[in-house]
Amino acid sequence: MRTLYRYLWLTRALEERLEIIFKQGHVIGGLYRSLGQEATAVGCGYALTDGDWIAPSIRDLGGLLARGLDPRDVLRQYTARGTSLCAGKDNTNHFTVPELGILGPISPLGTQLCVLNGVALSFRTRREPHVCLTFQGEGASRTGTSHEGLAMAAALNLPIVVVLEHNRWAFGTPSTAVAAVKSWADVAGAYGVPAVTVDGNDVLQVYDAATQAIARARAGDGMTILIAETYRMLGHAQHDAQKYVPEHELSEWKDHDPIQSFSDYLIEFGFESESTLDQIRSEVAVELDAAADEVLAEGYPSADEARTRVYGDPALDADVPWSRGVVPGYEGLTSGKRGRPAAGPEGA
Amino acid sequence: MENGGTVETTYLGAIREALQEEMRADETVFMLGEDIGAYGGAFKVTEGFLEEFGPDRVIDTPISEAAIVGAAIGAAHMGLKPVAEMQFIDFIAPAFDMIVNFAAKSRYRTGIGAGLVIRGPCGAGARSGPFHSQSVESYFANVPGLKMIAPARAYDAKGLLRAAIRDPDPVLFFEHKFLYRRIKEQLPVDEEIFVPLGKARTHREGTDLTIVTYGAMVYKSTDAADRVSAEDGAEVEVIDLRTLRPLDTAAIVESVRRTGRLLVVHEAPRFGGFAGEITAQVCEQAFEWLDAPIRRVTAIDTPVPYAPTLEDYYLPGEDDIVSAARWLLAY
């Protein structure tokens, strides 16, 4: 219980820390928060075991922390450090970490599920008992690749759990505008797989449902779609003041905050004391202070790293001079000076 | 028929053998695609594969090209060696996102490569209309991270496909369907046929003009070169690129510096085609060696049409190559 609480709090505190360093100008580009959705990611991530893979969307940081991701690596990503998991070449949570079983997304949504199918396929081929779990917002679930990925996962009976996070908003468009379904669980029928709907702000409910779906996949019984009913409490990204969101929605969902309700529950039923939770929060703050100090002291990658790692063979790294209009070995020479010898064609 | 340690092999048979040999030698190699199992593939490349290798390694998928390529990427991340079949290379379009955004950028972004092969029949001449005849290489030419192969000979189809399967990067392998059963070569029986990526070859030697080409156009270009030799007494060199990316610029430049004249021939339409890139590379690296402007013979800038009269008009012909060659030689 206290471990679950710790991951929930770590997620929120880390994102708040990111917001501080964003305002200080250290974050490069956008900052995407999962405020209000932490329980879904943490509950699912915590239900996985070693050897399983998790494929997060942008609002599933907690799931990655629950799988053992180092908060420093999150800070490094957002601040484009050379030491980051993407070596400064990609942003947000776009990292893939085989040791932790993390498959990062790319910005065109839905594609990640198609790739995760291949990870699951490798488990099946090698007769390994592992499971893949991925998240999609209801917005992302409208892409063609999402439908293709679901169709293939179902057709090949792959060990996959797809968590559909119904967080009500796809950037600036409400979920009622992107689908005609009354209940999101109805989508599962199209793929012939079961759907389970949970309160995505209740970490224990999420954890239980994820555990069952994972067990089902591990037993070879195929994909489950888990519908997590939740709410995106902030705009799409830091730049989005979410003026399009009705005020009453935010206040209603604020009363159903996943972390506050979990701590109330823990204390009310005597699982943990207020002081234990206080201590967890203090420890997290100390950890994040040290992490931010360490990461902010690190630098960007050196500029010429931009040319490397396109191909497996370093001999194929980008040939920069020609792209800059420079003829290697002939800088400064002008018209016809490297011309063909008068004696005839130059040999090989 | 076996004869002096060789056996007659079609271009299609060579592809089939490359797949079989790699799958027999390495159990991490597997195939996925539409109708490749029980049916044996639209062109019967994988006939009997399901029986030999089983359903874990010869996987029939839904008609979902993006999901096919996606699964190949994920499996490659896990250390398997996927070969994804596009039933016709035209159908690679629905997988474009997966190829250019996921596969091609994976190593650069994350350090985790995606060593996979996407293969399929390309090219016109089979009276198949706008959606079963395209040459798609230029769609992908501007995407760092990809490799592309377009073999003309059975030997190269076999050797390059084997190399592609072992390559650590995503490789698009374009099989020209017009050559599948028309090209027959005596291939050595006991020799390991393995052709490294990135190396062009000289298909016909010459001293007066260089034709750079690939795929089925290697044969039309060579026929044109033979005619120019017989009727005009000029010797035309034909370079078969084999690999389009990485492009063997050194081989092109070396030949042009000897002959002083360059004609680029390809079956894809002209605008934005590979001929433009090859022209630019030669202008940068061999401008002073040129005795004539560079010229291109390509398909016309239209979709591939269906009726025989239209398709023949669309495709570059031997006569077109001969007259461009003569123009260059007379310049």
XYZ file of C-alpha atoms in Angstrom:
679
model
C 0.000 0.000 0.000
C 2.678 2.481 0.960
C 4.644 1.561 -2.164
C 1.614 2.347 -4.306
C 1.194 5.621 -2.489
C 4.844 6.418 -2.956
C 4.624 5.924 -6.759
C 1.490 8.055 -6.941
C 3.106 10.828 -4.980
C 6.415 10.527 -6.828
C 4.554 10.945 -10.116
C 2.806 14.097 -9.002
C 5.845 15.564 -7.253
C 8.103 14.839 -10.218
C 5.676 16.523 -12.603
C 5.440 19.495 -10.243
C 9.220 19.616 -10.188
C 9.214 19.561 -13.981
C 6.782 22.460 -13.959
C 9.135 24.464 -11.743
C 12.126 23.877 -13.966
C 9.899 24.534 -16.999
C 9.130 27.977 -15.594
C 12.844 28.455 -14.907
C 13.453 27.850 -18.600
C 15.264 24.524 -18.300
C 12.678 22.386 -20.106
C 13.129 22.304 -23.855
C 9.833 22.363 -25.710
C 6.520 21.327 -24.186
C 5.657 19.794 -20.848
C 2.809 17.283 -20.635
C 1.245 16.451 -17.301
C -0.856 13.570 -16.072
C -2.538 15.437 -13.213
C -5.670 13.535 -12.203
C -4.709 10.407 -14.134
C -1.851 9.140 -11.968
C -3.803 6.210 -10.508
C -4.432 4.553 -13.866
C -0.774 4.531 -14.873
C 0.572 3.564 -11.456
C -2.025 0.842 -10.869
C -1.273 -0.769 -14.228
C 2.492 -0.418 -14.058
C 2.535 -1.864 -10.550
C 0.578 -4.919 -11.720
C 3.295 -5.950 -14.199
C 6.246 -8.145 -13.296
C 9.801 -8.650 -14.505
C 10.033 -9.480 -18.184
C 6.728 -7.764 -18.986
C 6.701 -4.685 -21.248
C 4.862 -1.421 -20.814
C 4.164 1.116 -23.567
C 3.045 4.464 -22.144
C 1.219 7.353 -23.716
C 2.299 10.860 -22.750
C 0.216 10.827 -19.553
C 1.484 7.566 -18.041
C 4.642 8.652 -16.286
C 3.521 6.885 -13.104
C 3.453 3.528 -14.861
C 7.093 3.935 -15.846
C 8.161 4.962 -12.347
C 6.353 1.896 -11.006
C 8.417 -0.207 -13.428
C 11.613 1.225 -11.974
C 12.384 4.210 -14.182
C 14.806 6.604 -12.481
C 13.271 10.085 -11.972
C 16.595 11.559 -13.078
C 16.058 10.018 -16.495
C 12.733 11.841 -16.764
C 14.385 15.151 -15.870
C 17.179 14.479 -18.373
C 14.673 13.849 -21.152
C 12.751 17.057 -20.618
C 15.926 19.104 -20.350
C 17.532 17.491 -23.436
C 20.652 16.386 -21.618
C 23.338 14.453 -23.485
C 23.027 11.882 -20.715
C 19.312 11.346 -21.397
C 17.936 8.004 -22.540
C 17.524 9.487 -26.026
C 20.949 11.177 -25.880
C 19.158 14.466 -26.468
C 17.746 13.310 -29.797
C 14.104 12.995 -28.789
C 11.913 14.444 -26.111
C 9.279 13.687 -23.428
C 8.881 9.934 -22.818
C 9.955 8.779 -26.278
C 12.567 6.387 -24.910
C 12.733 2.627 -25.291
C 14.493 0.792 -22.456
C 14.678 -2.973 -22.974
C 16.153 -3.576 -19.490
C 13.002 -2.122 -17.919
C 10.631 -3.386 -20.607
C 9.624 0.089 -21.742
C 8.575 0.820 -25.321
C 8.302 4.553 -25.902
C 5.661 6.142 -28.079
C 6.220 8.382 -31.069
C 4.124 11.454 -31.739
C 1.825 9.921 -34.388
C -0.452 8.088 -31.957
C -1.629 4.489 -32.274
C 1.616 3.356 -33.921
C 3.035 2.168 -30.619
C 0.411 -0.583 -30.251
C 1.405 -1.977 -33.655
C 5.028 -2.174 -32.488
C 4.092 -3.607 -29.103
C 2.360 -6.432 -30.974
C 5.800 -7.423 -32.266
C 7.182 -7.518 -28.725
C 4.252 -9.740 -27.713
C 4.817 -11.877 -30.793
C 8.407 -12.480 -29.678
C 7.119 -13.736 -26.304
C 4.789 -16.134 -28.065
C 7.463 -17.338 -30.485
C 9.956 -17.942 -27.683
C 7.318 -19.442 -25.373
C 8.094 -16.805 -22.747
C 5.336 -16.109 -20.207
C 5.494 -12.326 -20.482
C 2.779 -9.782 -21.146
C 2.603 -6.366 -22.800
C 0.473 -3.515 -21.521
C -0.142 -0.229 -23.289
C -2.205 2.917 -22.824
C -4.180 5.012 -25.251
C -6.319 8.052 -24.676
C -9.720 7.836 -26.267
C -8.433 10.389 -28.757
C -5.510 8.209 -29.852
C -7.830 5.219 -30.100
C -9.394 6.840 -33.179
C -6.273 6.439 -35.367
C -6.032 3.881 -38.131
C -2.920 2.340 -36.602
C -4.757 1.881 -33.312
C -7.516 -0.070 -35.053
C -4.978 -2.089 -37.047
C -3.010 -2.826 -33.904
C -6.103 -3.949 -32.012
C -7.257 -6.074 -34.928
C -3.917 -7.847 -35.195
C -3.473 -8.335 -31.446
C -6.926 -9.915 -31.305
C -6.503 -12.007 -34.472
C -3.142 -13.416 -33.340
C -4.350 -13.835 -29.746
C -1.361 -11.915 -28.420
C -0.661 -11.475 -24.683
C -1.645 -7.811 -24.551
C -3.596 -5.509 -22.279
C -4.772 -2.245 -23.826
C -5.746 0.414 -21.326
C -8.079 2.923 -22.900
C -7.845 6.040 -20.771
C -11.094 7.891 -21.210
C -9.848 11.242 -19.926
C -12.564 13.265 -21.726
C -10.274 15.482 -23.779
C -8.127 14.869 -26.846
C -6.133 18.110 -26.896
C -9.029 20.559 -27.315
C -11.755 18.160 -28.462
C -14.178 16.408 -26.096
C -14.569 12.645 -26.328
C -18.224 13.056 -27.321
C -17.001 14.685 -30.538
C -14.617 11.892 -31.560
C -16.829 8.827 -31.215
C -20.489 7.826 -31.266
C -20.123 5.134 -28.615
C -22.141 5.644 -25.460
C -19.950 3.298 -23.466
C -16.290 2.937 -24.420
C -16.429 -0.736 -23.476
C -18.524 -1.221 -26.620
C -15.424 -0.824 -28.809
C -14.102 -4.194 -27.623
C -16.916 -6.026 -29.385
C -15.476 -5.065 -32.761
C -12.359 -7.061 -31.939
C -14.046 -9.952 -30.173
C -12.244 -9.338 -26.896
C -13.555 -8.561 -23.406
C -13.627 -5.064 -21.966
C -13.489 -4.203 -18.283
C -14.424 -0.723 -17.105
C -12.912 0.705 -13.938
C -12.769 3.955 -12.053
C -9.397 5.111 -13.334
C -8.956 7.409 -10.349
C -9.137 4.508 -7.908
C -5.687 2.964 -7.837
C -6.777 -0.242 -6.135
C -9.583 -0.849 -8.611
C -7.175 -0.240 -11.468
C -4.561 -2.505 -9.935
C -7.057 -5.361 -9.429
C -8.490 -5.121 -12.924
C -5.029 -4.845 -14.500
C -3.820 -7.827 -12.492
C -6.696 -9.940 -13.799
C -6.267 -8.806 -17.404
C -2.526 -9.468 -17.204
C -3.144 -12.942 -15.748
C -5.575 -13.663 -18.557
C -3.042 -12.616 -21.180
C -0.301 -14.614 -19.464
C -2.487 -17.695 -19.511
C -2.705 -17.440 -23.294
C -6.305 -16.211 -23.359
C -5.493 -13.049 -25.290
C -6.145 -9.361 -25.177
C -8.316 -7.449 -22.734
C -9.315 -3.815 -23.167
C -9.370 -2.018 -19.853
C -11.455 1.157 -19.892
C -10.226 3.615 -17.279
C -12.730 6.382 -16.613
C -10.668 9.402 -15.623
C -10.165 13.082 -16.308
C -7.367 15.269 -17.657
C -7.146 18.019 -15.053
C -4.767 20.244 -17.013
C -4.537 21.354 -20.633
C -2.918 19.261 -23.340
C 0.453 20.745 -22.449
C 1.855 23.569 -20.382
C 0.974 26.116 -23.065
C -2.717 25.155 -23.014
C -4.845 27.041 -20.461
C -7.810 24.747 -21.283
C -10.259 27.626 -21.629
C -12.518 25.304 -23.614
C -13.184 23.108 -20.547
C -16.430 23.709 -18.605
C -15.648 24.934 -15.094
C -18.008 22.483 -13.387
C -16.197 19.471 -14.885
C -12.926 20.496 -13.301
C -14.447 21.107 -9.888
C -16.375 17.822 -9.932
C -13.304 15.810 -10.849
C -11.119 17.740 -8.420
C -13.220 16.253 -5.630
C -12.272 12.852 -6.971
C -8.507 13.351 -7.001
C -6.824 9.926 -7.176
C -4.062 10.657 -4.701
C -6.138 12.501 -2.098
C -8.806 9.809 -2.156
C -6.225 7.036 -1.818
C -4.527 8.694 1.171
C -7.932 9.339 2.789
C -8.731 5.659 2.321
C -5.397 4.487 3.734
C -5.777 6.596 6.841
C -9.499 6.013 7.370
C -9.145 2.242 7.272
C -5.932 2.255 9.262
C -3.598 0.881 6.583
C -1.144 3.743 6.999
C -0.765 6.659 9.400
C -0.698 10.304 8.399
C 2.894 10.495 9.607
C 3.969 7.606 7.373
C 2.503 9.355 4.337
C 4.149 12.596 5.441
C 7.443 10.818 5.634
C 7.009 9.385 2.139
C 6.321 12.868 0.789
C 9.413 14.279 2.509
C 11.622 11.484 1.213
C 10.361 12.078 -2.309
C 11.074 15.804 -2.014
C 14.635 15.124 -0.864
C 15.159 12.637 -3.679
C 13.860 15.068 -6.283
C 15.956 17.956 -4.924
C 19.072 15.873 -5.389
C 17.932 14.580 -8.778
C 17.220 18.066 -10.137
C 20.541 19.427 -8.855
C 22.393 16.556 -10.469
C 20.624 16.715 -13.825
C 20.702 20.482 -14.209
C 24.466 20.376 -13.763
C 24.726 18.081 -16.783
C 25.039 19.523 -20.275
C 23.471 19.232 -23.686
C 24.990 16.732 -26.107
C 27.877 18.075 -28.181
C 26.569 19.522 -31.449
C 28.242 17.031 -33.768
C 26.413 14.155 -32.095
C 23.574 15.254 -34.399
C 25.255 13.387 -37.252
C 25.632 10.030 -35.498
C 23.596 6.865 -34.905
C 21.364 7.048 -37.968
C 22.567 3.596 -39.059
C 24.106 0.683 -37.220
C 27.420 1.182 -39.004
C 29.162 4.442 -37.941
C 30.772 4.561 -41.395
C 27.309 5.574 -42.649
C 26.982 8.553 -40.280
C 25.830 11.743 -42.016
C 28.343 13.267 -44.430
C 28.140 16.856 -43.221
C 30.449 18.908 -45.512
C 28.594 18.107 -48.730
C 25.317 19.074 -47.055
C 26.845 22.446 -46.194
C 28.070 23.131 -49.726
C 31.678 22.384 -48.841
C 33.849 20.237 -51.124
C 36.192 18.385 -48.767
C 39.814 19.165 -49.606
C 38.941 22.021 -51.948
C 37.856 24.756 -49.555
C 38.834 28.157 -50.907
C 39.490 27.037 -54.482
C 37.555 28.669 -57.322
C 36.488 27.954 -60.890
C 37.920 24.889 -62.543
C 40.901 24.608 -60.185
C 40.401 20.942 -59.454
C 39.708 20.296 -63.137
C 40.434 17.148 -65.004
C 44.123 16.686 -65.941
C 44.982 17.723 -69.542
C 46.644 14.361 -70.133
C 43.314 12.553 -70.191
C 40.802 11.026 -67.921
C 41.818 10.396 -64.375
C 41.968 6.734 -63.505
C 40.236 5.028 -60.652
C 18.982 -28.728 -64.196
C 22.269 -29.096 -62.435
C 25.145 -28.471 -64.801
C 28.822 -28.053 -63.879
C 28.046 -27.074 -60.293
C 25.354 -24.609 -61.248
C 21.611 -24.761 -61.375
C 19.202 -22.667 -63.411
C 17.409 -20.337 -61.030
C 14.770 -17.712 -61.668
C 14.834 -14.294 -60.017
C 11.832 -15.451 -57.961
C 13.517 -18.745 -57.121
C 16.594 -16.882 -55.932
C 14.491 -14.802 -53.545
C 12.812 -17.923 -52.290
C 16.156 -19.634 -51.734
C 17.537 -16.641 -49.851
C 14.542 -16.736 -47.480
C 14.767 -20.500 -47.055
C 18.494 -20.510 -46.419
C 18.340 -17.699 -43.872
C 15.368 -19.288 -42.099
C 17.102 -22.663 -41.972
C 20.342 -21.154 -40.701
C 18.841 -18.837 -38.086
C 15.695 -19.613 -36.157
C 15.194 -15.963 -35.258
C 14.340 -15.205 -38.900
C 10.587 -15.241 -39.508
C 8.087 -13.907 -42.032
C 4.790 -12.114 -41.714
C 2.384 -10.819 -44.323
C -0.854 -11.368 -46.148
C -1.574 -14.827 -47.624
C 2.024 -15.971 -47.243
C 1.186 -19.131 -45.295
C -1.491 -21.501 -46.523
C -1.720 -19.764 -49.904
C 2.058 -19.475 -50.325
C 2.130 -15.793 -51.244
C 0.478 -13.927 -54.111
C 3.438 -14.828 -56.372
C 4.136 -18.158 -54.642
C 7.446 -16.989 -53.231
C 6.687 -18.699 -49.902
C 4.966 -21.818 -51.191
C 5.649 -24.679 -48.755
C 7.137 -22.376 -46.109
C 4.262 -22.889 -43.669
C 4.783 -26.669 -43.832
C 8.546 -26.380 -43.380
C 8.783 -23.608 -40.789
C 5.425 -23.701 -39.004
C 2.911 -21.006 -38.069
C 5.187 -19.230 -35.565
C 7.618 -18.330 -38.350
C 5.287 -17.936 -41.320
C 2.530 -15.697 -40.016
C -0.595 -14.832 -41.976
C -1.840 -11.440 -40.843
C -4.959 -9.340 -41.318
C -4.873 -6.870 -44.226
C -3.122 -4.292 -42.075
C 0.157 -3.136 -43.557
C 0.836 -0.692 -40.718
C 0.297 -3.464 -38.174
C 2.535 -5.812 -40.187
C 5.420 -3.354 -40.223
C 4.753 -2.372 -36.608
C 4.957 -5.981 -35.453
C 8.168 -6.382 -37.434
C 9.672 -3.386 -35.622
C 8.690 -4.727 -32.195
C 10.014 -8.176 -32.971
C 13.266 -6.640 -34.220
C 13.601 -4.728 -30.938
C 13.403 -8.127 -29.215
C 16.222 -9.600 -31.292
C 14.196 -11.452 -33.905
C 14.831 -10.934 -37.625
C 11.517 -10.213 -39.311
C 10.883 -10.265 -43.032
C 7.598 -8.488 -43.750
C 5.974 -9.041 -47.108
C 3.962 -6.350 -48.844
C 1.753 -8.275 -51.239
C 2.413 -5.554 -53.804
C 4.869 -2.814 -52.980
C 2.136 -0.270 -53.760
C 0.503 -1.380 -50.499
C 3.469 -0.063 -48.541
C 1.670 3.304 -48.510
C -0.574 2.447 -45.516
C 2.602 1.516 -43.605
C 4.374 4.781 -44.440
C 4.017 6.174 -40.901
C 5.429 3.009 -39.361
C 8.385 2.999 -41.738
C 9.413 6.644 -41.820
C 8.457 7.667 -38.289
C 8.978 4.493 -36.282
C 11.434 2.162 -38.014
C 13.718 4.710 -39.679
C 14.078 6.984 -36.638
C 14.259 4.290 -33.954
C 18.019 3.924 -33.683
C 18.654 7.655 -33.888
C 16.078 8.504 -31.232
C 16.453 5.630 -28.805
C 19.636 3.759 -29.658
C 17.537 0.648 -30.273
C 17.725 -0.389 -33.921
C 15.047 -1.992 -36.055
C 16.788 -4.586 -38.194
C 13.988 -5.734 -40.447
C 13.297 -6.344 -44.113
C 10.193 -5.160 -45.936
C 10.048 -6.852 -49.309
C 7.555 -6.871 -52.113
C 6.969 -6.845 -55.860
C 7.385 -3.482 -57.559
C 7.403 -2.190 -61.088
C 5.320 -1.937 -64.214
C 5.070 -3.864 -67.451
C 2.722 -6.554 -66.180
C -0.472 -4.758 -67.266
C -1.546 -4.362 -63.646
C -2.713 -0.764 -63.483
C -2.063 2.128 -61.100
C -2.026 0.152 -57.819
C -0.017 -2.954 -58.665
C 2.790 -1.387 -60.731
C 4.478 1.425 -58.867
C 8.130 2.044 -58.152
C 8.091 3.534 -54.665
C 11.779 4.144 -53.923
C 11.588 7.915 -54.163
C 8.792 8.062 -51.608
C 11.404 6.894 -49.103
C 14.546 8.484 -50.545
C 14.429 11.517 -48.259
C 14.266 9.471 -45.050
C 17.568 8.976 -43.222
C 17.789 5.608 -41.487
C 16.373 3.493 -44.291
C 18.256 1.292 -46.719
C 16.866 0.325 -50.126
C 17.686 -2.452 -52.529
C 16.498 -2.989 -56.107
C 18.235 -6.010 -57.647
C 18.231 -6.770 -61.355
C 19.857 -10.218 -61.384
C 18.842 -13.444 -59.663
C 22.344 -13.649 -58.160
C 22.017 -10.217 -56.580
C 18.425 -10.801 -55.482
C 19.615 -13.804 -53.521
C 22.846 -12.355 -52.197
C 21.398 -8.990 -51.258
C 18.298 -10.420 -49.593
C 20.484 -12.591 -47.402
C 22.584 -9.545 -46.527
C 19.456 -7.485 -45.880
C 18.110 -10.044 -43.410
C 21.388 -9.881 -41.489
C 21.579 -6.084 -41.645
C 21.002 -4.137 -38.396
C 18.884 -1.440 -40.083
C 15.440 -1.354 -41.755
C 15.810 -2.409 -45.375
C 13.226 -1.976 -48.135
C 13.740 -4.695 -50.722
C 12.127 -4.014 -54.096
C 11.613 -7.112 -56.244
C 10.750 -6.291 -59.837
C 7.749 -8.464 -60.669
C 8.467 -8.302 -64.411
C 11.727 -10.143 -63.701
C 10.297 -12.809 -61.345
C 10.011 -15.568 -63.946
C 11.665 -13.945 -66.973
C 15.174 -13.820 -65.509
C 16.886 -17.196 -65.329
C 20.529 -17.530 -64.362
C 22.939 -20.359 -63.723
C 23.674 -19.975 -60.020
C 26.507 -21.882 -58.352
C 25.292 -24.727 -56.153
C 28.052 -24.960 -53.587
C 28.977 -21.292 -53.317
C 27.632 -19.057 -50.568
C 25.898 -16.279 -52.453
C 26.143 -13.149 -50.346
C 26.271 -9.614 -51.738
C 27.070 -6.706 -49.401
C 24.759 -3.698 -49.391
C 25.897 -0.411 -50.854
C 27.950 -1.666 -53.799
C 27.034 -0.993 -57.415
C 28.301 -3.287 -60.173
C 29.245 -2.800 -63.792
C 26.767 -4.723 -65.900
C 28.383 -3.763 -69.198
C 31.759 -2.134 -69.625
C 32.193 0.921 -71.824
C 34.355 3.975 -72.402
C 32.176 6.609 -74.074
C 29.050 7.064 -71.946
C 27.863 5.911 -68.529
C 24.290 4.760 -67.995
C 23.364 4.523 -64.308
C 20.255 2.426 -63.702
C 18.720 -0.350 -61.582
C 15.986 -2.991 -61.554
C 14.359 -4.010 -64.808
C 15.841 -0.986 -66.599
C 19.270 -2.659 -66.417
C 18.141 -4.970 -69.230
C 16.580 -2.282 -71.404
C 19.650 -0.107 -70.941
C 21.944 -2.963 -71.886
C 19.928 -3.751 -75.001
C 20.166 -0.085 -75.930
C 23.906 -0.100 -75.274
C 24.374 -3.160 -77.483
C 22.498 -1.418 -80.292
C 24.581 1.736 -79.989
C 27.698 -0.401 -80.061
C 26.585 -2.335 -83.160
C 25.167 0.611 -85.068
C 27.358 3.513 -83.912
C 30.549 1.851 -82.696
C 30.395 3.639 -79.317
C 30.811 1.705 -76.079
C 28.306 2.468 -73.351
C 28.977 1.462 -69.749
C 25.955 0.261 -67.778
C 26.156 0.593 -63.990
C 23.608 -1.483 -62.043
C 23.199 0.269 -58.698
C 21.705 -2.777 -56.908
C 21.510 -0.780 -53.655
C 19.790 2.617 -53.836
C 20.593 3.640 -50.298
C 23.355 3.805 -49.263
C 24.059 4.977 -52.814
C 27.408 3.914 -54.278
C 28.332 7.436 -55.386
C 32.005 6.491 -55.665
C 31.275 3.909 -58.368
C 29.127 6.370 -60.317
C 31.695 9.157 -60.094
C 34.536 6.823 -61.061
C 32.722 5.734 -64.196
C 31.633 9.247 -65.202
C 35.163 10.545 -64.759
C 36.271 7.927 -67.289
C 33.509 8.356 -69.842
C 32.692 12.068 -69.424
C 29.015 11.504 -70.141
C 26.101 10.418 -67.951
C 22.609 9.165 -68.681
C 20.425 8.080 -65.767
C 17.609 5.648 -66.526
C 14.829 4.617 -64.167
C 11.312 3.315 -64.275
C 9.912 5.661 -61.645
C 8.537 9.031 -62.770
C 11.022 11.828 -63.417
C 10.158 14.578 -60.917
C 11.875 13.922 -57.593
C 13.177 10.592 -58.826
C 16.562 9.053 -58.018
C 17.954 10.455 -61.275
C 17.762 13.926 -59.763
C 19.882 12.922 -56.762
C 22.406 11.083 -58.928
C 22.661 14.115 -61.210
C 23.324 16.380 -58.241
C 26.000 14.063 -56.830
C 27.801 13.928 -60.167
C 27.591 17.707 -60.579
C 29.185 18.081 -57.141
C 31.868 15.483 -57.614
C 32.637 15.247 -61.338
C 31.537 18.536 -62.935
C 34.909 19.216 -64.530
C 34.974 15.750 -66.064
C 31.686 16.130 -67.912
C 31.706 16.616 -71.680
C 27.943 16.930 -71.985
C 24.926 17.815 -69.865
C 23.512 15.004 -67.779
C 20.311 13.531 -69.142
C 17.528 11.404 -67.712
C 15.271 8.788 -69.277
C 12.412 7.932 -66.915
C 8.732 7.169 -66.822
C 6.523 10.142 -67.584
C 5.091 12.083 -64.645
C 1.747 10.290 -64.459
C 0.328 7.367 -62.481
C 1.006 3.968 -64.058
C -1.788 3.426 -66.599
C -3.528 0.147 -67.390
C -4.165 -0.310 -71.149
C -1.163 -1.822 -72.980
C -0.850 1.176 -75.294
C -0.834 3.542 -72.330
C 1.543 1.515 -70.175
C 4.032 1.082 -72.999
C 3.920 4.828 -73.597
C 4.396 5.455 -69.868
C 7.512 3.306 -69.518
C 10.940 4.338 -70.768
C 11.675 2.301 -73.906
C 14.832 0.994 -75.509
C 14.394 3.551 -78.310
C 14.252 6.381 -75.781
C 17.498 5.207 -74.207
C 19.204 4.794 -77.603
C 18.248 8.268 -78.773
C 19.295 9.913 -75.487
C 22.592 8.029 -75.666
C 23.148 9.193 -79.247
C 22.360 12.775 -78.339
C 24.905 12.624 -75.513
C 27.561 10.953 -77.644
C 27.130 13.602 -80.356
C 27.229 16.528 -77.949
